[in-house]
């Protein structure tokens, strides 16, 4: 059974810092990995999707890496801004495409 | 293009009552997923439709939950009778057949008293 763990559970940083969020999963037989953002009371917004054959994906100030063999992914946020404050969720997809989620990292970027 | 919509946004019901949640996927998306997050837990998969067919319902917690997707468009998730432990946020997501990214709706917040 796939299990996804996200560390840390919460993170508070001053504006402008670069930061890394971590995600690990127990079963390396994944199809892809997605990072989502969730704002309070809102739905999930997909940030980046990495296929199992890829090592990383970049979008603006975000960079996600994937090491499938070790069961790890990181989300790097450069030059953080208060608007980046949200809960960040990592989810892995198996062959059936259903997503298995971690419990999230709650990020606060202080002005 | 309209996103995934869910109705209602909030529902408060008493134990033993029935509630029906609705999800309208993005037009043209054959794949529709239901997930839920109960208090303090991570988001869990409930079931997956491809058009009107249930592809995978392995995450449905018990037979008090019934999902339908008549005509392969919108989907409903009925909870009957509702129990206290059903409280949580129910998310719907959709994706086209040739893409991997799932697009999520805002969720329905269900509170069973």
XYZ file of N, CA and C in Angstrom:
672
model
N 0.844 -1.188 0.000
C 0.000 0.000 0.000
C 0.882 1.242 0.000
N 0.600 2.138 -0.920
C 1.401 3.351 -1.048
C 1.157 4.288 0.115
N 2.216 4.842 0.667
C 2.115 5.859 1.711
C 3.009 7.027 1.321
N 2.488 8.218 1.528
C 3.203 9.442 1.174
C 3.387 10.283 2.431
N 4.607 10.718 2.650
C 4.939 11.508 3.840
C 5.528 12.847 3.415
N 5.085 13.906 4.065
C 5.621 15.229 3.765
C 6.237 15.836 5.011
N 7.435 16.351 4.825
C 8.167 16.985 5.909
C 8.721 18.320 5.421
N 8.608 19.429 6.217
C 7.961 19.461 7.521
C 6.452 19.620 7.405
N 5.738 19.471 8.495
C 4.294 19.673 8.492
C 3.956 21.151 8.375
N 4.832 21.989 8.925
C 4.621 23.435 8.849
C 5.972 24.121 8.748
N 5.963 25.255 8.067
C 7.208 25.977 7.828
C 6.899 27.466 7.756
N 7.696 28.247 8.461
C 7.516 29.693 8.436
C 8.847 30.329 8.073
N 8.847 31.157 7.040
C 10.098 31.757 6.572
C 9.873 33.239 6.285
N 10.930 34.031 6.346
C 10.799 35.439 5.960
C 10.783 35.576 4.443
N 10.130 36.601 3.982
C 10.037 36.861 2.559
C 11.422 36.921 1.921
N 11.527 36.359 0.727
C 12.782 36.403 -0.008
C 13.633 35.142 0.136
N 13.328 34.330 1.119
C 14.130 33.110 1.301
C 13.787 32.055 0.258
N 14.801 31.260 -0.056
C 14.573 30.066 -0.860
C 14.236 28.931 0.094
N 13.347 28.028 -0.306
C 12.969 26.960 0.603
C 12.717 25.665 -0.157
N 12.768 24.573 0.599
C 12.581 23.238 0.035
C 11.547 22.480 0.857
N 10.579 21.925 0.165
C 9.589 21.056 0.786
C 9.885 19.626 0.346
N 9.729 18.704 1.284
C 10.089 17.323 1.008
C 8.890 16.387 0.969
N 8.985 15.402 0.112
C 7.944 14.393 -0.033
C 8.614 13.045 -0.235
N 8.139 12.034 0.478
C 8.669 10.690 0.264
C 7.510 9.727 0.097
N 7.743 8.660 -0.661
C 6.702 7.666 -0.900
C 7.312 6.280 -0.805
N 6.491 5.311 -0.403
C 7.019 3.987 -0.054
C 7.120 3.048 -1.252
N 6.272 3.203 -2.241
C 6.269 2.304 -3.400
C 6.763 3.074 -4.617
N 7.900 2.678 -5.151
C 8.499 3.421 -6.271
C 7.797 3.175 -7.606
N 6.838 2.266 -7.634
C 6.120 1.977 -8.886
C 5.025 3.010 -9.118
N 5.453 4.240 -9.352
C 4.492 5.320 -9.578
C 4.447 5.663 -11.053
N 3.356 6.274 -11.446
C 3.214 6.720 -12.825
C 3.634 8.175 -12.960
N 3.251 8.971 -11.981
C 3.702 10.353 -11.946
C 3.566 10.894 -10.528
N 4.068 12.087 -10.326
C 3.978 12.757 -9.030
C 3.536 14.185 -9.283
N 2.598 14.640 -8.483
C 2.091 16.007 -8.634
C 2.274 16.770 -7.340
N 2.591 18.042 -7.492
C 2.574 18.978 -6.376
C 1.370 19.913 -6.575
N 0.629 20.063 -5.482
C -0.542 20.935 -5.495
C -0.372 22.023 -4.438
N -1.132 23.060 -4.636
C -1.238 24.125 -3.650
C -2.705 24.227 -3.244
N -2.938 24.394 -1.932
C -4.294 24.604 -1.458
C -4.337 25.826 -0.573
N -5.187 26.774 -0.944
C -5.418 27.954 -0.117
C -6.604 27.668 0.801
N -6.664 28.312 1.957
C -7.733 28.032 2.922
C -9.119 28.123 2.299
N -9.921 27.084 2.485
C -11.289 27.076 1.984
C -11.410 26.905 0.486
N -10.303 26.654 -0.162
C -10.344 26.529 -1.626
C -9.986 25.100 -2.056
N -10.096 24.855 -3.355
C -9.711 23.555 -3.890
C -8.208 23.464 -4.096
N -7.802 22.419 -4.774
C -6.386 22.184 -5.019
C -6.017 22.717 -6.402
N -4.889 23.390 -6.457
C -4.366 23.884 -7.723
C -3.100 23.118 -8.063
N -3.081 22.499 -9.232
C -1.895 21.749 -9.636
C -0.764 22.712 -9.975
N 0.400 22.461 -9.395
C 1.568 23.307 -9.640
C 2.498 22.687 -10.676
N 2.862 21.446 -10.421
C 3.810 20.754 -11.296
C 3.466 19.281 -11.311
N 3.657 18.661 -12.462
C 3.502 17.214 -12.605
C 4.785 16.668 -13.195
N 5.327 15.650 -12.541
C 6.543 15.012 -13.040
C 6.204 13.580 -13.420
N 6.453 13.229 -14.658
C 6.266 11.848 -15.069
C 7.356 10.981 -14.434
N 7.085 9.691 -14.314
C 8.026 8.797 -13.638
C 9.373 8.733 -14.356
N 9.370 9.032 -15.650
C 10.615 8.978 -16.421
C 11.413 10.282 -16.350
N 10.828 11.303 -15.723
C 11.484 12.607 -15.647
C 12.193 12.775 -14.311
N 13.135 13.720 -14.279
C 13.875 14.001 -13.049
C 13.417 15.295 -12.399
N 12.957 16.240 -13.234
C 12.507 17.505 -12.652
C 11.601 18.248 -13.614
N 10.877 19.193 -13.023
C 10.027 20.093 -13.790
C 10.148 21.479 -13.164
N 10.051 22.486 -14.007
C 10.185 23.863 -13.530
C 9.027 24.691 -14.046
N 8.553 25.580 -13.167
C 7.540 26.545 -13.562
C 7.785 27.819 -12.777
N 8.292 28.823 -13.454
C 8.573 30.088 -12.771
C 9.572 29.908 -11.647
N 9.144 30.304 -10.436
C 10.037 30.190 -9.274
C 9.989 28.800 -8.631
N 9.234 27.891 -9.205
C 9.087 26.555 -8.637
C 9.901 25.537 -9.432
N 10.549 24.639 -8.691
C 11.261 23.536 -9.319
C 10.985 22.287 -8.506
N 10.493 21.250 -9.168
C 10.231 19.988 -8.490
C 11.158 18.933 -9.047
N 11.718 18.139 -8.156
C 12.589 17.043 -8.571
C 11.978 15.721 -8.154
N 12.391 14.677 -8.839
C 11.893 13.338 -8.528
C 13.028 12.338 -8.600
N 13.206 11.577 -7.518
C 14.127 10.448 -7.493
C 13.286 9.220 -7.198
N 12.833 8.582 -8.248
C 11.878 7.497 -8.090
C 12.466 6.321 -7.330
N 13.721 6.023 -7.597
C 14.326 4.844 -6.980
C 14.426 4.974 -5.465
N 14.630 6.189 -4.986
C 14.725 6.385 -3.540
C 13.400 6.819 -2.942
N 12.397 7.024 -3.779
C 11.077 7.399 -3.287
C 11.016 8.803 -2.722
N 11.659 9.744 -3.401
C 11.694 11.107 -2.880
C 11.423 12.142 -3.962
N 10.794 13.230 -3.509
C 10.610 14.399 -4.358
C 10.801 15.641 -3.506
N 11.280 16.691 -4.131
C 11.385 17.976 -3.449
C 10.734 19.051 -4.298
N 10.175 20.025 -3.612
C 9.647 21.215 -4.265
C 10.467 22.392 -3.762
N 11.155 23.026 -4.678
C 12.006 24.176 -4.356
C 11.279 25.445 -4.768
N 11.151 26.365 -3.827
C 10.536 27.657 -4.118
C 11.593 28.724 -3.949
N 11.858 29.437 -5.020
C 12.879 30.486 -4.983
C 12.250 31.833 -4.622
N 13.011 32.619 -3.883
C 12.614 34.002 -3.573
C 11.166 34.068 -3.109
N 10.882 33.404 -2.001
C 9.498 33.269 -1.534
C 8.834 34.625 -1.294
N 7.507 34.625 -1.490
C 6.692 35.833 -1.333
C 5.523 35.528 -0.407
N 4.972 36.542 0.250
C 3.808 36.285 1.113
C 2.663 35.579 0.380
N 2.517 35.833 -0.897
C 1.477 35.176 -1.691
C 1.701 33.686 -1.882
N 2.872 33.213 -1.519
C 3.155 31.775 -1.603
C 2.603 31.035 -0.389
N 2.132 31.757 0.605
C 1.601 31.127 1.810
C 0.382 30.290 1.461
N 0.452 29.013 1.790
C -0.602 28.051 1.459
C -0.171 26.702 1.994
N -1.015 25.703 1.809
C -0.623 24.324 2.096
C -0.214 23.658 0.796
N 0.945 23.024 0.823
C 1.479 22.369 -0.362
C 1.345 20.853 -0.187
N 0.725 20.231 -1.173
C 0.441 18.800 -1.109
C 1.190 18.073 -2.215
N 1.718 16.930 -1.851
C 2.383 16.042 -2.781
C 1.470 14.835 -2.985
N 1.350 14.370 -4.221
C 0.505 13.210 -4.500
C 1.152 12.360 -5.577
N 1.091 11.054 -5.405
C 1.638 10.140 -6.403
C 0.507 9.367 -7.058
N 0.724 9.034 -8.309
C -0.289 8.339 -9.100
C 0.256 6.984 -9.515
N -0.548 5.958 -9.270
C -0.192 4.629 -9.739
C -0.782 4.382 -11.112
N -0.739 3.151 -11.552
C -1.200 2.833 -12.899
C -2.684 3.122 -13.080
N -3.451 3.083 -11.994
C -4.882 3.366 -12.081
C -5.164 4.862 -12.063
N -4.121 5.664 -11.915
C -4.202 7.125 -11.938
C -4.874 7.741 -10.714
N -5.300 6.917 -9.773
C -5.812 7.530 -8.550
C -4.636 8.112 -7.790
N -4.863 9.211 -7.113
C -3.796 9.897 -6.399
C -3.764 9.480 -4.932
N -2.557 9.278 -4.422
C -2.325 9.072 -3.001
C -1.604 10.302 -2.478
N -2.217 10.953 -1.512
C -1.730 12.240 -1.037
C -0.929 12.127 0.247
N 0.008 13.062 0.415
C 0.605 13.291 1.711
C -0.297 14.224 2.506
N 0.093 14.470 3.749
C -0.745 15.303 4.614
C -0.461 16.792 4.452
N 0.562 17.131 3.670
C 0.786 18.529 3.331
C 1.799 19.233 4.208
N 2.336 20.313 3.667
C 3.195 21.243 4.419
C 2.527 22.607 4.383
N 2.254 23.143 5.557
C 1.641 24.466 5.646
C 2.742 25.512 5.676
N 2.811 26.305 4.619
C 3.868 27.303 4.466
C 3.336 28.695 4.769
N 4.076 29.415 5.599
C 3.780 30.821 5.863
C 5.009 31.637 5.504
N 4.842 32.592 4.621
C 5.925 33.492 4.242
C 5.632 34.851 4.859
N 6.502 35.275 5.739
C 6.283 36.505 6.506
C 6.808 37.714 5.755
N 6.005 38.786 5.702
C 6.462 39.992 4.991
C 7.636 40.653 5.707
N -12.532 28.833 -20.049
C -13.051 27.477 -19.787
C -13.396 27.366 -18.310
N -14.621 26.910 -18.015
C -15.033 26.770 -16.627
C -14.277 25.614 -15.996
N -13.992 25.768 -14.706
C -13.314 24.708 -13.973
C -14.299 23.700 -13.443
N -13.807 22.815 -12.605
C -14.653 21.830 -11.945
C -15.489 22.561 -10.894
N -16.781 22.315 -10.910
C -17.662 22.951 -9.929
C -18.311 21.883 -9.066
N -18.567 22.257 -7.812
C -19.182 21.343 -6.871
C -20.295 22.069 -6.135
N -21.343 21.310 -5.839
C -22.499 21.874 -5.153
C -23.038 20.863 -4.165
N -23.420 21.268 -2.929
C -23.260 22.622 -2.403
C -21.818 22.853 -1.936
N -21.516 24.060 -1.561
C -20.186 24.342 -1.025
C -20.095 23.872 0.430
N -21.204 23.968 1.137
C -21.274 23.523 2.521
C -22.609 22.802 2.735
N -22.581 21.813 3.624
C -23.803 21.126 4.004
C -23.700 20.699 5.459
N -24.730 21.044 6.230
C -24.802 20.626 7.625
C -26.063 19.794 7.778
N -25.901 18.549 8.183
C -27.046 17.657 8.316
C -26.944 16.911 9.638
N -28.045 16.280 10.012
C -28.040 15.479 11.227
C -27.761 14.023 10.886
N -27.192 13.360 11.841
C -26.924 11.932 11.697
C -28.196 11.220 11.282
N -28.073 10.339 10.302
C -29.218 9.585 9.839
C -29.891 10.172 8.606
N -29.592 11.442 8.327
C -30.172 12.065 7.143
C -29.385 11.677 5.898
N -29.937 12.075 4.764
C -29.323 11.803 3.470
C -28.793 13.096 2.872
N -27.631 13.012 2.239
C -27.075 14.179 1.549
C -26.572 13.734 0.181
N -26.782 14.588 -0.790
C -26.296 14.312 -2.147
C -25.388 15.447 -2.590
N -24.180 15.090 -2.955
C -23.195 16.046 -3.430
C -23.121 15.939 -4.951
N -22.894 17.080 -5.589
C -22.829 17.075 -7.044
C -21.504 17.633 -7.516
N -21.015 17.060 -8.609
C -19.778 17.521 -9.239
C -20.007 17.679 -10.737
N -19.670 18.825 -11.250
C -19.675 19.054 -12.700
C -18.226 19.165 -13.167
N -17.755 18.196 -13.919
C -16.353 18.234 -14.367
C -16.164 19.259 -15.484
N -14.934 19.457 -15.843
C -14.643 20.299 -16.999
C -15.184 19.602 -18.242
N -15.827 20.370 -19.103
C -16.443 19.797 -20.298
C -15.428 19.008 -21.123
N -15.812 17.801 -21.488
C -14.937 16.979 -22.313
C -14.022 16.055 -21.536
N -13.993 16.215 -20.205
C -13.146 15.348 -19.390
C -13.885 14.035 -19.106
N -13.342 12.948 -19.641
C -13.988 11.657 -19.451
C -13.748 11.091 -18.054
N -12.623 11.449 -17.461
C -12.258 10.890 -16.154
C -12.742 11.805 -15.045
N -13.418 11.218 -14.075
C -13.912 11.962 -12.928
C -13.570 11.187 -11.675
N -13.026 11.870 -10.688
C -12.588 11.258 -9.436
C -13.286 11.940 -8.250
N -13.572 11.141 -7.244
C -14.021 11.669 -5.955
C -12.953 11.343 -4.910
N -12.656 12.343 -4.079
C -11.737 12.193 -2.960
C -12.401 12.825 -1.736
N -11.895 12.503 -0.557
C -12.369 13.218 0.630
C -11.239 13.336 1.637
N -11.369 14.403 2.430
C -10.450 14.610 3.543
C -11.287 14.704 4.803
N -11.084 13.753 5.695
C -11.729 13.836 6.998
C -10.782 14.549 7.942
N -11.328 15.048 9.032
C -10.585 15.922 9.942
C -9.249 15.317 10.357
N -8.195 16.091 10.130
C -6.886 15.679 10.603
C -6.199 14.619 9.767
N -6.830 14.209 8.682
C -6.246 13.149 7.854
C -5.898 13.689 6.469
N -5.154 12.898 5.717
C -4.833 13.304 4.368
C -5.998 13.016 3.424
N -5.946 13.602 2.247
C -6.969 13.390 1.236
C -6.895 11.952 0.739
N -8.058 11.296 0.686
C -8.116 9.893 0.284
C -8.988 9.719 -0.943
N -8.582 8.845 -1.812
C -9.330 8.492 -3.006
C -10.594 7.729 -2.635
N -11.705 8.038 -3.316
C -12.943 7.297 -3.139
C -13.257 6.451 -4.368
N -13.419 7.098 -5.524
C -13.693 6.320 -6.724
C -13.386 7.106 -7.982
N -13.389 6.379 -9.088
C -12.988 6.908 -10.384
C -13.992 6.460 -11.440
N -14.516 7.422 -12.191
C -15.371 7.141 -13.343
C -14.593 7.399 -14.633
N -14.826 6.541 -15.613
C -14.468 6.861 -16.985
C -15.780 6.927 -17.749
N -16.096 8.113 -18.192
C -17.434 8.397 -18.740
C -18.460 7.971 -17.698
N -19.406 7.114 -18.049
C -20.428 6.757 -17.061
C -20.083 5.500 -16.270
N -18.959 4.880 -16.562
C -18.611 3.616 -15.924
C -17.702 3.815 -14.722
N -17.968 3.062 -13.678
C -17.092 3.068 -12.504
C -15.858 2.247 -12.826
N -14.709 2.917 -12.868
C -13.456 2.248 -13.178
C -12.847 1.620 -11.935
N -12.989 2.314 -10.817
C -12.364 1.879 -9.576
C -13.137 2.492 -8.433
N -13.740 1.666 -7.587
C -14.438 2.197 -6.415
C -13.872 1.605 -5.146
N -12.592 1.274 -5.189
C -11.945 0.614 -4.062
C -11.832 1.495 -2.824
N -11.958 2.812 -3.000
C -11.830 3.705 -1.858
C -13.135 4.032 -1.161
N -14.252 3.563 -1.679
C -15.546 3.837 -1.061
C -15.572 3.155 0.304
N -15.901 3.904 1.360
C -15.762 3.351 2.706
C -16.775 2.263 3.050
N -17.985 2.370 2.550
C -19.007 1.362 2.864
C -20.209 1.576 1.944
N -21.220 0.743 2.118
C -22.360 0.804 1.202
C -23.345 1.930 1.513
N -22.997 2.793 2.445
C -23.831 3.981 2.647
C -23.520 5.049 1.599
N -22.460 4.838 0.850
C -22.038 5.787 -0.180
C -22.389 5.235 -1.560
N -23.067 6.067 -2.354
C -23.444 5.657 -3.701
C -23.089 6.771 -4.671
N -22.278 6.451 -5.664
C -21.894 7.435 -6.668
C -22.472 7.048 -8.015
N -22.882 8.083 -8.752
C -23.423 7.858 -10.087
C -22.897 8.916 -11.038
N -22.879 8.563 -12.290
C -22.489 9.525 -13.332
C -23.286 9.181 -14.587
N -24.557 9.428 -14.502
C -25.461 9.121 -15.600
C -25.140 9.993 -16.807
N -25.006 9.371 -17.961
C -24.733 10.113 -19.182
C -23.295 10.563 -19.319
N -22.479 10.226 -18.348
C -21.061 10.563 -18.444
C -20.737 12.029 -18.301
N -21.673 12.811 -17.732
C -21.380 14.239 -17.544
C -21.145 14.507 -16.067
N -22.153 15.074 -15.384
C -21.958 15.367 -13.962
C -22.076 14.086 -13.146
N -21.593 14.157 -11.916
C -21.653 13.013 -11.018
C -22.289 13.442 -9.699
N -22.932 12.474 -9.056
C -23.466 12.698 -7.708
C -22.893 11.663 -6.760
N -22.726 12.078 -5.524
C -22.287 11.192 -4.458
C -23.299 11.328 -3.328
N -24.008 10.230 -3.081
C -25.042 10.242 -2.064
C -24.553 9.494 -0.831
N -24.820 10.064 0.322
C -24.493 9.413 1.591
C -25.819 9.184 2.317
N -26.131 7.906 2.559
C -27.424 7.565 3.147
C -27.327 6.268 3.948
N -27.574 6.309 5.247
C -27.728 7.479 6.107
C -26.360 8.018 6.532
N -26.281 9.302 6.724
C -25.008 9.913 7.110
C -24.669 9.605 8.564
N -23.388 9.390 8.827
C -22.870 9.162 10.166
C -21.894 10.281 10.517
N -21.589 10.405 11.802
C -20.713 11.486 12.267
C -19.357 11.453 11.570
N -18.832 10.228 11.353
C -17.488 10.096 10.779
C -17.435 10.441 9.292
N -18.592 10.732 8.696
C -18.603 11.133 7.282
C -18.263 12.612 7.112
N -18.197 13.335 8.206
C -17.861 14.765 8.128
C -16.481 14.953 7.518
N -16.372 15.943 6.664
C -15.096 16.231 6.020
C -15.311 17.062 4.777
N -14.293 17.142 3.976
C -14.369 17.869 2.708
C -14.301 16.862 1.568
N -15.288 16.925 0.691
C -15.367 16.004 -0.440
C -14.961 16.763 -1.698
N -13.915 16.273 -2.337
C -13.380 16.896 -3.546
C -13.706 16.054 -4.766
N -13.929 16.739 -5.835
C -14.093 16.106 -7.133
C -12.974 16.608 -8.035
N -12.492 15.754 -8.902
C -11.450 16.137 -9.853
C -11.768 15.514 -11.203
N -11.306 16.142 -12.253
C -11.501 15.573 -13.585
C -10.250 15.746 -14.423
N -10.136 14.914 -15.449
C -9.043 15.059 -16.393
C -9.451 14.445 -17.726
N -8.877 14.950 -18.788
C -9.150 14.330 -20.099
C -8.380 13.018 -20.209
N -8.739 12.204 -21.187
C -8.112 10.900 -21.310
C -6.651 10.945 -21.707
N -6.235 12.011 -22.379
C -4.874 12.058 -22.911
C -3.947 12.965 -22.096
N -4.357 13.334 -20.923
C -3.528 14.165 -20.049
C -3.465 13.542 -18.661
N -2.457 13.924 -17.892
C -2.296 13.331 -16.567
C -2.743 14.243 -15.433
N -2.720 15.548 -15.646
C -3.048 16.471 -14.557
C -4.523 16.392 -14.221
N -4.810 16.211 -12.930
C -6.185 16.231 -12.456
C -6.516 17.647 -11.982
N -7.698 18.109 -12.351
C -8.154 19.446 -11.990
C -9.230 19.298 -10.916
N -8.996 19.966 -9.804
C -9.862 19.788 -8.644
C -10.896 20.896 -8.526
N -12.051 20.520 -8.020
C -13.061 21.489 -7.646
C -12.782 22.045 -6.263
N -13.594 23.014 -5.829
C -13.362 23.680 -4.533
C -13.747 22.831 -3.335
N -14.463 21.730 -3.580
C -14.842 20.865 -2.472
C -16.200 21.197 -1.880
N -16.810 20.196 -1.262
C -18.028 20.366 -0.463
C -17.676 20.028 0.970
N -17.922 20.986 1.855
C -17.661 20.771 3.272
C -18.904 20.212 3.932
N -18.824 18.961 4.378
C -19.956 18.267 4.976
C -19.737 18.146 6.467
N -20.743 18.548 7.209
C -20.715 18.398 8.663
C -21.943 17.610 9.075
N -21.705 16.491 9.721
C -22.788 15.651 10.211
C -22.849 15.801 11.730
N -24.009 16.251 12.228
C -24.145 16.498 13.668
C -24.912 15.376 14.359
